[in-house]
Short mmCIF file of C-alpha atoms in Angstrom, two decimals:
data_model
loop_
_atom_site.label_atom_id
_atom_site.label_comp_id
_atom_site.label_asym_id
_atom_site.label_seq_id
_atom_site.Cartn_x
_atom_site.Cartn_y
_atom_site.Cartn_z
CA MET A 29 -21.53 -10.90 33.44
CA THR A 30 -20.41 -13.68 31.11
CA ASP A 31 -22.03 -15.33 28.14
CA ALA A 32 -22.21 -19.05 27.32
CA SER A 33 -18.62 -19.10 26.12
CA GLY A 34 -17.31 -17.89 29.46
CA ALA A 35 -15.92 -14.69 27.91
CA PHE A 36 -16.93 -11.24 29.08
CA ALA A 37 -19.84 -10.18 26.90
CA ASP A 38 -18.54 -6.66 26.42
CA GLU A 39 -15.32 -8.08 24.97
CA ILE A 40 -17.06 -9.96 22.17
CA ARG A 41 -17.26 -8.41 18.71
CA THR A 42 -20.04 -9.56 16.40
CA PHE A 43 -19.96 -9.39 12.61
CA THR A 44 -23.04 -10.31 10.58
CA LEU A 45 -22.96 -11.38 6.93
CA ASP A 46 -25.62 -12.54 4.49
CA LEU A 47 -24.82 -15.68 2.52
CA ALA A 48 -26.98 -15.82 -0.58
CA ASP A 49 -26.07 -19.39 -1.51
CA GLU A 50 -23.57 -22.20 -1.00
CA ALA A 51 -21.01 -20.40 -3.15
CA ALA A 52 -21.16 -17.44 -0.76
CA THR A 53 -20.55 -19.79 2.17
CA ILE A 54 -17.50 -21.20 0.40
CA ARG A 55 -16.18 -17.71 -0.30
CA LEU A 56 -16.51 -16.85 3.40
CA ALA A 57 -14.54 -19.98 4.29
CA ARG A 58 -11.79 -19.04 1.84
CA LEU A 59 -11.65 -15.59 3.38
CA LEU A 60 -11.37 -16.92 6.94
CA ALA A 61 -8.97 -19.81 6.26
CA PRO A 62 -5.71 -17.82 5.98
CA LEU A 63 -6.66 -15.86 9.10
CA LEU A 64 -6.83 -18.93 11.37
CA ASN A 65 -3.88 -19.77 13.61
CA THR A 66 -2.74 -22.58 15.86
CA GLY A 67 -4.84 -22.42 19.01
CA ASP A 68 -8.02 -21.17 17.34
CA VAL A 69 -11.20 -22.95 18.38
CA VAL A 70 -14.01 -22.25 15.93
CA ALA A 71 -17.47 -23.18 17.20
CA LEU A 72 -20.09 -23.72 14.48
CA SER A 73 -23.65 -23.35 15.72
CA GLY A 74 -27.05 -23.51 14.06
CA PRO A 75 -29.97 -25.86 13.43
CA LEU A 76 -29.85 -28.94 11.22
CA GLY A 77 -29.35 -28.00 7.60
CA ALA A 78 -28.03 -24.50 8.40
CA GLY A 79 -24.76 -25.12 6.57
CA LYS A 80 -22.32 -25.87 9.39
CA THR A 81 -20.76 -28.86 7.64
CA THR A 82 -20.61 -27.00 4.32
CA LEU A 83 -18.69 -24.18 6.01
CA ALA A 84 -16.39 -26.57 7.91
CA ARG A 85 -15.65 -28.59 4.76
CA ALA A 86 -14.84 -25.43 2.79
CA LEU A 87 -12.58 -24.16 5.59
CA ILE A 88 -10.64 -27.44 5.69
CA ARG A 89 -10.19 -27.48 1.93
CA ALA A 90 -9.08 -23.85 1.92
CA VAL A 91 -6.48 -24.41 4.66
CA ALA A 92 -5.29 -27.55 2.84
CA GLY A 93 -5.14 -25.68 -0.47
CA ASP A 94 -7.03 -28.54 -2.12
CA PRO A 95 -10.57 -27.77 -3.35
CA ASP A 96 -11.15 -31.46 -4.07
CA LEU A 97 -9.98 -32.81 -0.70
CA GLU A 98 -12.22 -35.57 0.64
CA VAL A 99 -13.81 -34.22 3.82
CA PRO A 100 -16.23 -36.74 5.35
CA SER A 101 -18.65 -35.67 8.04
CA PRO A 102 -17.49 -36.67 11.53
CA THR A 103 -21.07 -37.42 12.62
CA TYR A 104 -20.21 -41.02 13.56
CA THR A 105 -16.47 -40.81 14.22
CA LEU A 106 -16.98 -37.61 16.29
CA VAL A 107 -13.62 -36.25 15.13
CA GLN A 108 -11.68 -36.23 11.86
CA LEU A 109 -8.01 -35.16 11.73
CA TYR A 110 -6.32 -33.45 8.78
CA PRO A 111 -2.50 -33.10 8.47
CA THR A 112 -2.75 -29.53 7.21
CA ARG A 113 -0.55 -26.68 8.41
CA PRO A 114 -1.75 -25.88 11.01
CA ARG A 115 -3.34 -29.27 11.69
CA ILE A 116 -7.15 -29.26 11.76
CA SER A 117 -9.35 -31.35 14.05
CA HIS A 118 -12.98 -31.39 12.91
CA PHE A 119 -15.40 -32.34 15.72
CA ASP A 120 -19.11 -33.12 15.46
CA LEU A 121 -20.45 -33.14 19.01
CA TYR A 122 -24.13 -33.81 18.22
CA ARG A 123 -23.92 -37.41 19.49
CA ILE A 124 -21.61 -36.83 22.41
CA GLY A 125 -23.08 -38.48 25.50
CA ASP A 126 -20.91 -36.98 28.21
CA PRO A 127 -18.78 -33.83 28.03
CA ASP A 128 -15.97 -35.85 29.63
CA GLU A 129 -15.68 -37.71 26.32
CA LEU A 130 -13.83 -34.64 25.04
CA VAL A 131 -10.75 -35.82 26.92
CA GLU A 132 -10.85 -39.19 25.19
CA LEU A 133 -11.29 -37.46 21.83
CA GLY A 134 -8.13 -35.41 22.43
CA PHE A 135 -9.83 -32.02 22.38
CA ASP A 136 -7.35 -30.24 24.67
CA GLU A 137 -4.31 -31.38 22.67
CA ALA A 138 -6.05 -30.52 19.40
CA ALA A 139 -6.81 -27.00 20.68
CA GLU A 140 -3.20 -26.47 21.75
CA THR A 141 -1.45 -27.81 18.66
CA GLY A 142 -3.71 -26.87 15.77
CA ILE A 143 -7.08 -25.49 14.69
CA VAL A 144 -10.31 -26.93 16.03
CA LEU A 145 -13.61 -26.80 14.12
CA ALA A 146 -16.47 -27.91 16.36
CA GLU A 147 -20.04 -28.43 15.17
CA TRP A 148 -22.80 -28.57 17.80
CA PRO A 149 -20.60 -26.97 20.49
CA GLU A 150 -23.66 -26.51 22.73
CA GLN A 151 -23.36 -30.21 23.63
CA ALA A 152 -20.05 -29.56 25.39
CA PRO A 153 -19.82 -26.31 27.40
CA ASP A 154 -16.03 -26.65 27.62
CA VAL A 155 -15.86 -26.17 23.85
CA LEU A 156 -17.87 -22.97 24.04
CA ARG A 157 -15.62 -21.71 26.81
CA ALA A 158 -12.54 -22.48 24.73
CA ALA A 159 -13.87 -20.95 21.50
CA ASN A 160 -12.40 -17.64 20.41
CA LEU A 161 -14.57 -17.64 17.27
CA ARG A 162 -18.21 -18.71 17.18
CA LEU A 163 -20.12 -18.77 13.92
CA THR A 164 -23.89 -19.05 14.21
CA LEU A 165 -25.75 -19.83 11.00
CA ALA A 166 -29.47 -19.40 10.42
CA ASP A 167 -31.91 -19.29 7.53
CA ARG A 168 -32.53 -15.80 6.22
CA PRO A 169 -36.07 -14.64 5.43
CA GLY A 170 -36.48 -14.59 1.68
CA GLY A 171 -33.79 -17.17 1.04
CA GLY A 172 -30.16 -17.85 1.75
CA ARG A 173 -28.54 -17.80 5.15
CA GLN A 174 -27.11 -15.36 7.61
CA VAL A 175 -24.01 -15.92 9.72
CA ALA A 176 -23.16 -14.08 12.92
CA ILE A 177 -19.47 -14.25 13.77
CA HIS A 178 -18.76 -13.70 17.46
CA ALA A 179 -15.07 -13.11 18.13
CA LEU A 180 -12.92 -12.44 21.15
CA PRO A 181 -10.64 -9.38 20.85
CA GLU A 182 -7.51 -10.95 19.38
CA ALA A 183 -9.45 -12.96 16.83
CA ALA A 184 -11.67 -9.95 16.08
CA ALA A 185 -8.60 -7.85 15.31
CA ARG A 186 -7.51 -10.46 12.75
CA ILE A 187 -10.81 -10.79 10.95
CA GLU A 188 -12.31 -7.31 11.16
CA ARG A 189 -10.60 -5.73 8.14
CA PRO A 190 -10.91 -8.78 5.85
CA LEU A 191 -14.62 -8.99 6.68
CA ALA A 192 -15.07 -5.27 6.03
CA LEU A 193 -13.33 -5.72 2.68
CA HIS A 194 -15.60 -8.66 1.91
CA ALA A 195 -18.63 -6.47 2.65
CA PHE A 196 -17.24 -3.63 0.52
CA LEU A 197 -16.83 -5.92 -2.49
CA ALA A 198 -20.30 -7.36 -2.01
CA ALA A 199 -21.80 -3.87 -1.87
CA SER A 200 -19.95 -2.91 -5.05
CA GLY A 201 -21.42 -5.93 -6.85
CA GLU A 202 -18.11 -7.81 -7.00
CA GLY A 203 -18.47 -10.09 -4.00
CA ASP A 204 -18.04 -13.19 -6.14
CA ALA A 205 -14.96 -11.94 -8.04
CA ASP A 206 -11.86 -14.11 -8.11
CA ARG A 207 -9.11 -12.46 -6.01
CA LYS A 208 -5.34 -12.82 -6.25
CA PRO A 209 -2.59 -10.88 -4.44
CA PHE A 210 -0.73 -8.31 -6.48
CA PRO A 211 2.77 -7.03 -5.61
CA GLY A 212 2.70 -3.72 -3.78
CA ASP A 213 5.35 -1.17 -2.88
CA ALA A 214 7.33 -0.15 0.17
CA SER A 215 4.22 1.26 1.88
CA ALA A 216 1.53 -0.36 4.04
CA ARG A 217 -0.84 -0.53 1.07
CA ARG A 218 -1.90 -3.95 -0.20
CA TYR A 219 -3.23 -4.76 -3.66
CA GLU A 220 -5.25 -7.55 -5.24
CA VAL A 221 -6.22 -8.35 -8.81
CA LEU A 222 -9.91 -9.15 -9.15
CA THR A 223 -11.48 -10.95 -12.06
CA THR A 224 -15.21 -10.31 -12.17
CA ALA A 225 -17.84 -12.84 -13.18
CA ALA A 226 -17.91 -11.09 -16.56
CA GLY A 227 -14.15 -11.54 -16.92
CA ARG A 228 -13.25 -7.88 -16.35
CA PRO A 229 -10.00 -7.32 -14.41
CA LEU A 230 -10.01 -4.79 -11.58
CA ILE A 231 -7.46 -3.67 -9.00
CA LEU A 232 -8.33 -3.53 -5.33
CA MET A 233 -6.31 -1.19 -3.11
CA ASP A 234 -6.46 -1.90 0.62
CA SER A 235 -4.91 1.11 2.33
CA PRO A 236 -5.41 1.44 6.10
CA ASP A 237 -5.32 4.92 7.54
CA LEU A 238 -1.79 6.15 8.05
CA VAL A 239 -0.35 5.68 11.53
CA LEU A 240 1.28 9.01 12.31
CA GLY A 241 4.01 7.78 14.63
CA PRO A 242 5.76 9.74 17.38
CA PRO A 243 6.31 13.50 17.27
CA VAL A 244 9.64 14.48 15.71
CA ARG A 245 9.47 18.26 15.57
CA ASP A 246 7.38 20.88 17.37
CA GLY A 247 5.11 18.15 18.72
CA ARG A 248 4.18 16.96 15.23
CA ALA A 249 4.79 13.60 13.59
CA TYR A 250 6.88 13.27 10.45
CA ALA A 251 3.83 12.44 8.32
CA GLU A 252 2.02 15.56 9.54
CA ILE A 253 4.87 17.84 8.55
CA ALA A 254 5.51 16.04 5.26
CA ARG A 255 1.76 16.15 4.55
CA SER A 256 1.65 12.46 3.72
CA ALA A 257 -1.77 11.16 2.71
CA ARG A 258 -3.54 9.82 5.80
CA ASN A 259 -6.28 7.96 3.94
CA THR A 260 -7.55 7.24 0.43
CA VAL A 261 -9.43 10.53 0.01
CA PRO A 262 -6.51 12.19 -1.87
CA PHE A 263 -6.11 9.22 -4.21
CA VAL A 264 -9.78 9.22 -5.21
CA ALA A 265 -9.92 13.00 -5.61
CA VAL A 266 -6.66 13.39 -7.54
CA ALA A 267 -7.39 10.43 -9.85
CA GLY A 268 -10.42 12.27 -11.15
CA ALA A 269 -8.69 15.63 -11.32
CA LEU A 270 -5.83 14.27 -13.42
CA ARG A 271 -8.22 12.51 -15.77
CA GLU A 272 -10.16 15.74 -16.25
CA ARG A 273 -6.90 17.37 -17.31
CA GLY A 274 -6.03 14.80 -19.92
CA LEU A 275 -3.86 12.29 -18.03
CA ALA A 276 -4.72 8.60 -17.99
CA THR A 277 -5.36 7.32 -14.46
CA PRO A 278 -7.42 4.36 -13.20
CA ARG A 279 -11.15 4.95 -13.25
CA ILE A 280 -12.56 4.51 -9.75
CA VAL A 281 -15.28 1.83 -9.69
CA ALA A 282 -16.10 2.00 -5.98
CA PHE A 283 -14.48 3.39 -2.85
CA ASP A 284 -14.85 3.52 0.91
CA THR A 285 -12.52 6.18 2.25
CA SER A 286 -13.55 5.49 5.86
CA ARG A 287 -12.00 2.03 5.54
CA GLY A 288 -9.38 2.71 2.90
CA PHE A 289 -10.77 0.49 0.14
CA VAL A 290 -10.62 1.50 -3.52
CA LEU A 291 -11.76 -0.65 -6.43
CA MET A 292 -10.42 0.63 -9.71
CA GLU A 293 -9.81 -0.08 -13.36
CA ASP A 294 -6.90 -2.39 -14.17
CA LEU A 295 -4.82 -0.53 -16.75
CA GLY A 296 -2.55 -3.45 -17.57
CA ARG A 297 0.93 -4.74 -16.80
CA GLU A 298 3.12 -3.32 -19.56
CA GLY A 299 5.53 -0.78 -18.17
CA VAL A 300 8.19 1.59 -19.45
CA LEU A 301 11.18 -0.77 -19.17
CA ASP A 302 12.48 -3.39 -21.58
CA ALA A 303 13.16 -7.05 -20.77
CA ASP A 304 16.51 -6.09 -19.23
CA SER A 305 14.93 -3.42 -16.99
CA ARG A 306 16.34 -0.59 -19.09
CA PRO A 307 14.26 2.52 -19.82
CA ILE A 308 12.44 2.60 -23.15
CA PRO A 309 13.08 6.19 -24.27
CA GLU A 310 9.83 6.62 -26.22
CA ARG A 311 7.76 5.66 -23.21
CA TYR A 312 9.61 7.90 -20.79
CA GLU A 313 9.34 10.73 -23.29
CA THR A 314 5.58 10.23 -23.60
CA ALA A 315 5.33 10.50 -19.82
CA MET A 316 7.31 13.75 -19.97
CA LEU A 317 4.98 15.14 -22.63
CA ALA A 318 1.99 14.19 -20.48
CA LEU A 319 3.50 16.15 -17.58
CA ALA A 320 4.12 19.11 -19.89
CA HIS A 321 0.49 18.97 -21.03
CA LEU A 322 -0.71 18.91 -17.42
CA HIS A 323 1.51 21.78 -16.30
CA ALA A 324 0.43 23.95 -19.22
CA THR A 325 -3.19 23.90 -17.98
CA PRO A 326 -4.56 25.87 -15.01
CA PHE A 327 -5.03 23.96 -11.77
CA ASP A 328 -7.39 24.72 -8.91
CA PRO A 329 -6.42 22.80 -5.73
CA HIS A 330 -10.05 22.75 -4.56
CA LEU A 331 -11.24 19.33 -5.77
CA VAL A 332 -14.47 17.40 -5.35
CA LEU A 333 -14.79 13.65 -4.80
CA PRO A 334 -17.35 11.65 -6.82
CA ASP A 335 -19.64 11.64 -3.76
CA GLY A 336 -19.55 15.44 -3.57
CA ARG A 337 -17.14 15.86 -0.66
CA PRO A 338 -14.53 18.62 -1.05
CA TYR A 339 -10.81 17.99 -0.93
CA GLU A 340 -8.05 20.58 -1.10
CA VAL A 341 -4.65 19.53 -2.39
CA PRO A 342 -2.13 20.65 0.26
CA PRO A 343 0.91 22.83 -0.49
CA PHE A 344 4.39 21.35 -0.80
CA ASP A 345 5.78 24.01 1.54
CA HIS A 346 9.17 24.64 3.10
CA ALA A 347 8.36 22.48 6.14
CA ALA A 348 7.35 19.49 4.01
CA MET A 349 10.38 19.83 1.75
CA GLY A 350 12.66 20.23 4.75
CA ILE A 351 11.44 17.30 6.81
CA GLU A 352 11.86 15.06 3.76
CA ALA A 353 15.40 16.26 3.09
CA SER A 354 16.25 15.80 6.77
CA LEU A 355 15.92 12.05 6.35
CA LEU A 356 19.49 12.24 5.09
CA VAL A 357 20.82 13.52 8.44
CA ASP A 358 18.41 11.32 10.38
CA TRP A 359 19.35 8.05 8.70
CA TYR A 360 21.90 8.20 5.90
CA LEU A 361 24.47 10.42 7.60
CA PRO A 362 24.77 8.24 10.73
CA HIS A 363 24.91 5.17 8.49
CA VAL A 364 27.97 6.38 6.56
CA PHE A 365 29.61 8.29 9.44
CA GLY A 366 29.24 5.43 11.86
CA ARG A 367 27.92 7.88 14.48
CA PRO A 368 24.98 10.24 15.03
CA GLU A 369 25.14 13.62 13.35
CA THR A 370 26.22 16.61 15.42
CA GLN A 371 24.01 19.62 16.04
CA GLY A 372 26.44 21.69 13.98
CA GLU A 373 26.11 19.34 11.02
CA ARG A 374 22.34 19.40 11.22
CA SER A 375 22.25 23.19 11.50
CA ALA A 376 24.53 23.61 8.47
CA PHE A 377 22.39 21.20 6.46
CA GLU A 378 19.14 22.95 7.38
CA ALA A 379 20.54 26.40 6.66
CA VAL A 380 21.62 25.44 3.14
CA TRP A 381 18.30 23.85 2.34
CA SER A 382 16.34 26.76 3.82
CA ARG A 383 17.98 29.10 1.31
CA LEU A 384 17.26 26.69 -1.54
CA PHE A 385 13.60 26.43 -0.57
CA THR A 386 13.34 30.22 -0.48
CA ALA A 387 14.76 30.30 -4.01
CA LEU A 388 11.82 28.07 -5.06
CA ASP A 389 9.23 30.60 -3.90
CA THR A 390 9.16 32.19 -7.36
CA ALA A 391 9.06 28.87 -9.25
CA GLU A 392 6.00 27.86 -11.26
CA ARG A 393 3.63 25.78 -9.12
CA HIS A 394 1.16 23.11 -10.12
CA ILE A 395 -0.11 19.78 -8.87
CA VAL A 396 2.80 17.37 -8.49
CA GLN A 397 2.17 13.64 -8.11
CA ARG A 398 5.47 13.20 -6.25
CA ASP A 399 6.23 9.60 -7.24
CA VAL A 400 6.48 9.59 -11.03
CA GLN A 401 8.83 6.68 -11.72
CA ALA A 402 8.88 3.37 -13.56
CA PRO A 403 6.81 1.20 -11.17
CA ASN A 404 4.01 3.77 -11.27
CA LEU A 405 3.67 4.04 -15.04
CA VAL A 406 1.72 1.79 -17.42
CA TRP A 407 2.24 1.71 -21.19
CA ARG A 408 -0.83 1.10 -23.35
CA ALA A 409 0.42 0.46 -26.86
CA GLU A 410 -3.09 0.13 -28.27
CA ARG A 411 -3.88 3.77 -27.41
CA THR A 412 -2.66 6.89 -29.15
CA GLY A 413 -0.93 10.09 -28.10
CA LEU A 414 -0.61 10.87 -24.41
CA ASP A 415 -3.26 8.27 -23.61
CA ARG A 416 -0.61 5.62 -24.15
CA ILE A 417 0.92 6.40 -20.75
CA ALA A 418 -1.00 6.00 -17.50
CA PHE A 419 -0.11 7.23 -14.02
CA LEU A 420 -0.83 5.11 -10.94
CA ASP A 421 0.61 6.71 -7.80
CA PHE A 422 -0.53 10.14 -6.70
CA GLN A 423 -2.07 9.82 -3.24
CA ASP A 424 0.65 12.11 -1.86
CA ALA A 425 0.08 14.79 -4.50
CA MET A 426 0.65 18.39 -3.49
CA VAL A 427 0.78 21.79 -5.07
CA GLY A 428 4.48 22.55 -5.53
CA PRO A 429 7.14 23.41 -8.09
CA SER A 430 6.11 21.87 -11.42
CA ALA A 431 9.71 20.79 -11.93
CA TYR A 432 9.44 18.19 -9.14
CA ASP A 433 7.77 15.44 -11.17
CA VAL A 434 9.94 16.19 -14.19
CA ALA A 435 13.08 15.80 -12.08
CA ALA A 436 11.70 12.65 -10.44
CA LEU A 437 11.07 10.93 -13.77
CA ALA A 438 14.44 11.94 -15.21
CA HIS A 439 16.25 10.57 -12.12
CA ASP A 440 14.36 7.32 -11.56
CA PRO A 441 15.88 5.84 -8.37
CA ARG A 442 15.31 2.24 -9.47
CA VAL A 443 16.35 2.63 -13.12
CA THR A 444 19.55 4.05 -14.57
CA ILE A 445 18.75 7.10 -16.70
CA GLU A 446 21.92 7.89 -18.61
CA PRO A 447 22.82 11.59 -19.01
CA ALA A 448 21.96 11.56 -22.73
CA LEU A 449 18.48 10.25 -22.00
CA GLU A 450 18.00 12.72 -19.18
CA ASP A 451 18.88 15.56 -21.59
CA ARG A 452 16.42 14.18 -24.14
CA LEU A 453 13.62 13.91 -21.59
CA ARG A 454 14.17 17.33 -20.08
CA GLY A 455 14.44 18.80 -23.57
CA ALA A 456 11.18 17.19 -24.67
CA TYR A 457 9.42 18.70 -21.66
CA VAL A 458 10.86 22.19 -22.21
CA ASP A 459 10.08 22.14 -25.94
CA ALA A 460 6.47 21.16 -25.23
CA ARG A 461 6.12 23.89 -22.62
CA ARG A 462 7.61 26.54 -24.97
CA LYS A 463 5.28 25.40 -27.74
CA ALA A 464 2.29 25.85 -25.46
CA ASP A 465 3.61 29.16 -24.06
CA PRO A 466 6.49 31.04 -25.74
CA ALA A 467 6.98 32.96 -22.46
CA PHE A 468 7.80 29.78 -20.53
CA ASP A 469 10.61 30.61 -18.08
CA GLU A 470 13.23 28.05 -19.06
CA ALA A 471 15.94 29.42 -16.78
CA GLY A 472 13.62 29.46 -13.78
CA PHE A 473 12.52 25.92 -14.59
CA ALA A 474 16.15 24.73 -14.85
CA ALA A 475 16.98 26.06 -11.38
CA ALA A 476 13.82 24.56 -9.84
CA TYR A 477 14.51 21.28 -11.64
CA ALA A 478 18.02 21.09 -10.11
CA ILE A 479 16.82 21.95 -6.59
CA MET A 480 13.91 19.51 -6.69
CA ALA A 481 16.09 16.74 -8.14
CA ALA A 482 18.60 17.25 -5.33
CA GLN A 483 15.89 17.37 -2.67
CA ARG A 484 14.26 14.17 -3.90
CA GLN A 485 17.49 12.18 -4.21
CA THR A 486 18.61 13.46 -0.79
CA LYS A 487 15.33 12.24 0.70
CA ILE A 488 15.58 8.86 -1.02
CA LEU A 489 19.07 8.23 0.36
CA GLY A 490 17.58 8.58 3.82
CA ILE A 491 14.52 6.50 3.01
CA PHE A 492 16.50 3.57 1.65
CA VAL A 493 18.70 3.43 4.77
CA ARG A 494 15.59 3.74 6.95
CA LEU A 495 14.03 0.80 5.09
CA LEU A 496 17.13 -1.20 6.01
CA LEU A 497 17.54 -0.19 9.65
CA ARG A 498 13.93 0.30 10.73
CA ASP A 499 12.01 -2.07 8.48
CA GLY A 500 14.57 -4.79 7.78
CA LYS A 501 14.43 -4.30 3.99
CA PRO A 502 18.02 -4.30 2.69
CA GLN A 503 17.06 -4.76 -0.98
CA TYR A 504 16.78 -1.00 -1.55
CA LEU A 505 20.46 -0.41 -0.76
CA ARG A 506 21.45 -1.65 -4.21
CA HIS A 507 20.03 1.57 -5.66
CA ILE A 508 22.22 3.91 -3.57
CA PRO A 509 25.18 4.03 -6.02
CA ARG A 510 22.77 5.15 -8.75
CA ILE A 511 21.30 7.87 -6.54
CA LYS A 512 24.77 9.14 -5.61
CA ALA A 513 25.70 9.23 -9.30
CA TYR A 514 22.59 11.30 -10.01
CA LEU A 515 23.49 13.71 -7.23
CA ARG A 516 27.07 14.14 -8.45
CA THR A 517 25.65 15.35 -11.79
CA ILE A 518 22.80 17.39 -10.32
CA LEU A 519 25.08 19.27 -7.95
CA THR A 520 27.01 20.81 -10.84
CA HIS A 521 24.16 23.30 -11.39
CA PRO A 522 25.12 26.80 -10.23
CA ALA A 523 22.05 27.04 -7.99
CA LEU A 524 23.40 24.16 -5.90
CA GLY A 525 26.95 25.37 -5.31
CA GLU A 526 26.58 25.72 -1.54
CA LEU A 527 24.93 22.29 -1.21
CA ALA A 528 27.61 20.71 -3.39
CA SER A 529 30.32 22.11 -1.11
CA LEU A 530 28.58 20.72 1.98
CA TYR A 531 28.12 17.25 0.54
CA GLU A 532 31.70 17.26 -0.72
CA ALA A 533 33.01 18.25 2.71
CA TRP A 534 31.08 15.34 4.22
CA HIS A 535 32.30 12.93 1.49
CA LEU A 536 28.67 11.87 1.12
CA LEU A 537 28.92 11.12 -2.57
CA ASP A 538 32.15 9.13 -2.50
CA GLU A 539 31.98 5.82 -4.34
CA ALA A 540 32.05 3.77 -1.11
CA ASP A 541 29.77 4.06 1.89
CA ALA A 542 32.58 3.58 4.41
CA PRO A 543 32.34 5.73 7.56
CA HIS A 544 33.97 9.13 7.11
CA ARG A 545 37.14 9.70 9.15
#
């Protein structure tokens, strides 16, 4: 059975939105405009005065990027053309006498080479059959209007998440906030800066559920073994847990973990680097002291979200540590060898790391955020004490060796931490821990610090080559010399003698990345 558009009815997705006023209609147009592509035919249905022309005019202006663009109604001309990219043809078919007039109006060419907006599509069945988006507007009881958006599968896939995000913001009371893109990271997460009607800045995180990918070991995907966060539940839960323990994190304003939307406090833009992208020692040291404060307090991995749901922070176990480290033999080793690794090389690598992970079994354990580095820290000069530093990235938090985050911060992969500064930062952490507990095991911490630093930098070498070869992102390669320099220093610790010998035999830390011969 088919509907009026000629499409199979069970293929059509329908989305319904309430539009309180003309401003809401314009916001909907601005949301849809960047989602429209060449070949889209958008049919606008509804009675006289329902707002079809208002919506069409706002769509044209949004695609043109000109809010003041003159957009006359095509009631008498039947079609108006706009040299936007893609080109827009705006049809008003109310006065069409014969559907064959569509040919004379150039409908087919317009539908093939640009975007078509067609009001009164019921007057020309061919338009309804060609439409992949149909918006039907009607008055809403009690005021305002309602729009039903009927979309064929490909168009529905494009608009579904943006419309869900629109609904989330409306439900949180921020549907009319001004939205601007905000730079993200190497993940699939997307961020926006929102300015509310009251002028308050907020950050929106749009984080789709993690796609696990193919199985890589024992029938399990990499993300399963590494215990990567699959949704926004860990972020929401851990944000609150860290705040309760004295660390500054964004306050969560609203969240929808089923969709992956989080609206949170905007903590500012000032970071921990100077104008030349060099570390500001005081700020890094404050972050170290915040970690020391956190690790000196008890931690229960059984957390509760603001809506009452439980969440348990997973363990950073041998399997997770190992699959991360193995990125080196999966990606970096073939890159520098010019060939795939051998089974013998992989076995030797895994055996060394297995013994190192066993050595960590007696290390102090706590919650570790697992990405404490410059891009994820905010400096708030107007605050005092530890509240001056805020932490932003902890969705992959686990319970593991406390030394992990300390080692991560002191070996920032994107920022050169000179040995003197590393000594100062590590010393500040150890002094704070001893002050809180004179029995703090400094020797045990030093060994765990070295192992975790080596594991993290080993993983990152693999990740940065993977970003190049799999994702087409070569910009991360510029950090590899820094990471190799870190490793050359880290591997001097006695606990890492066997690993140092292996990496030396493979010439992995040589200055150049030429294939080994």
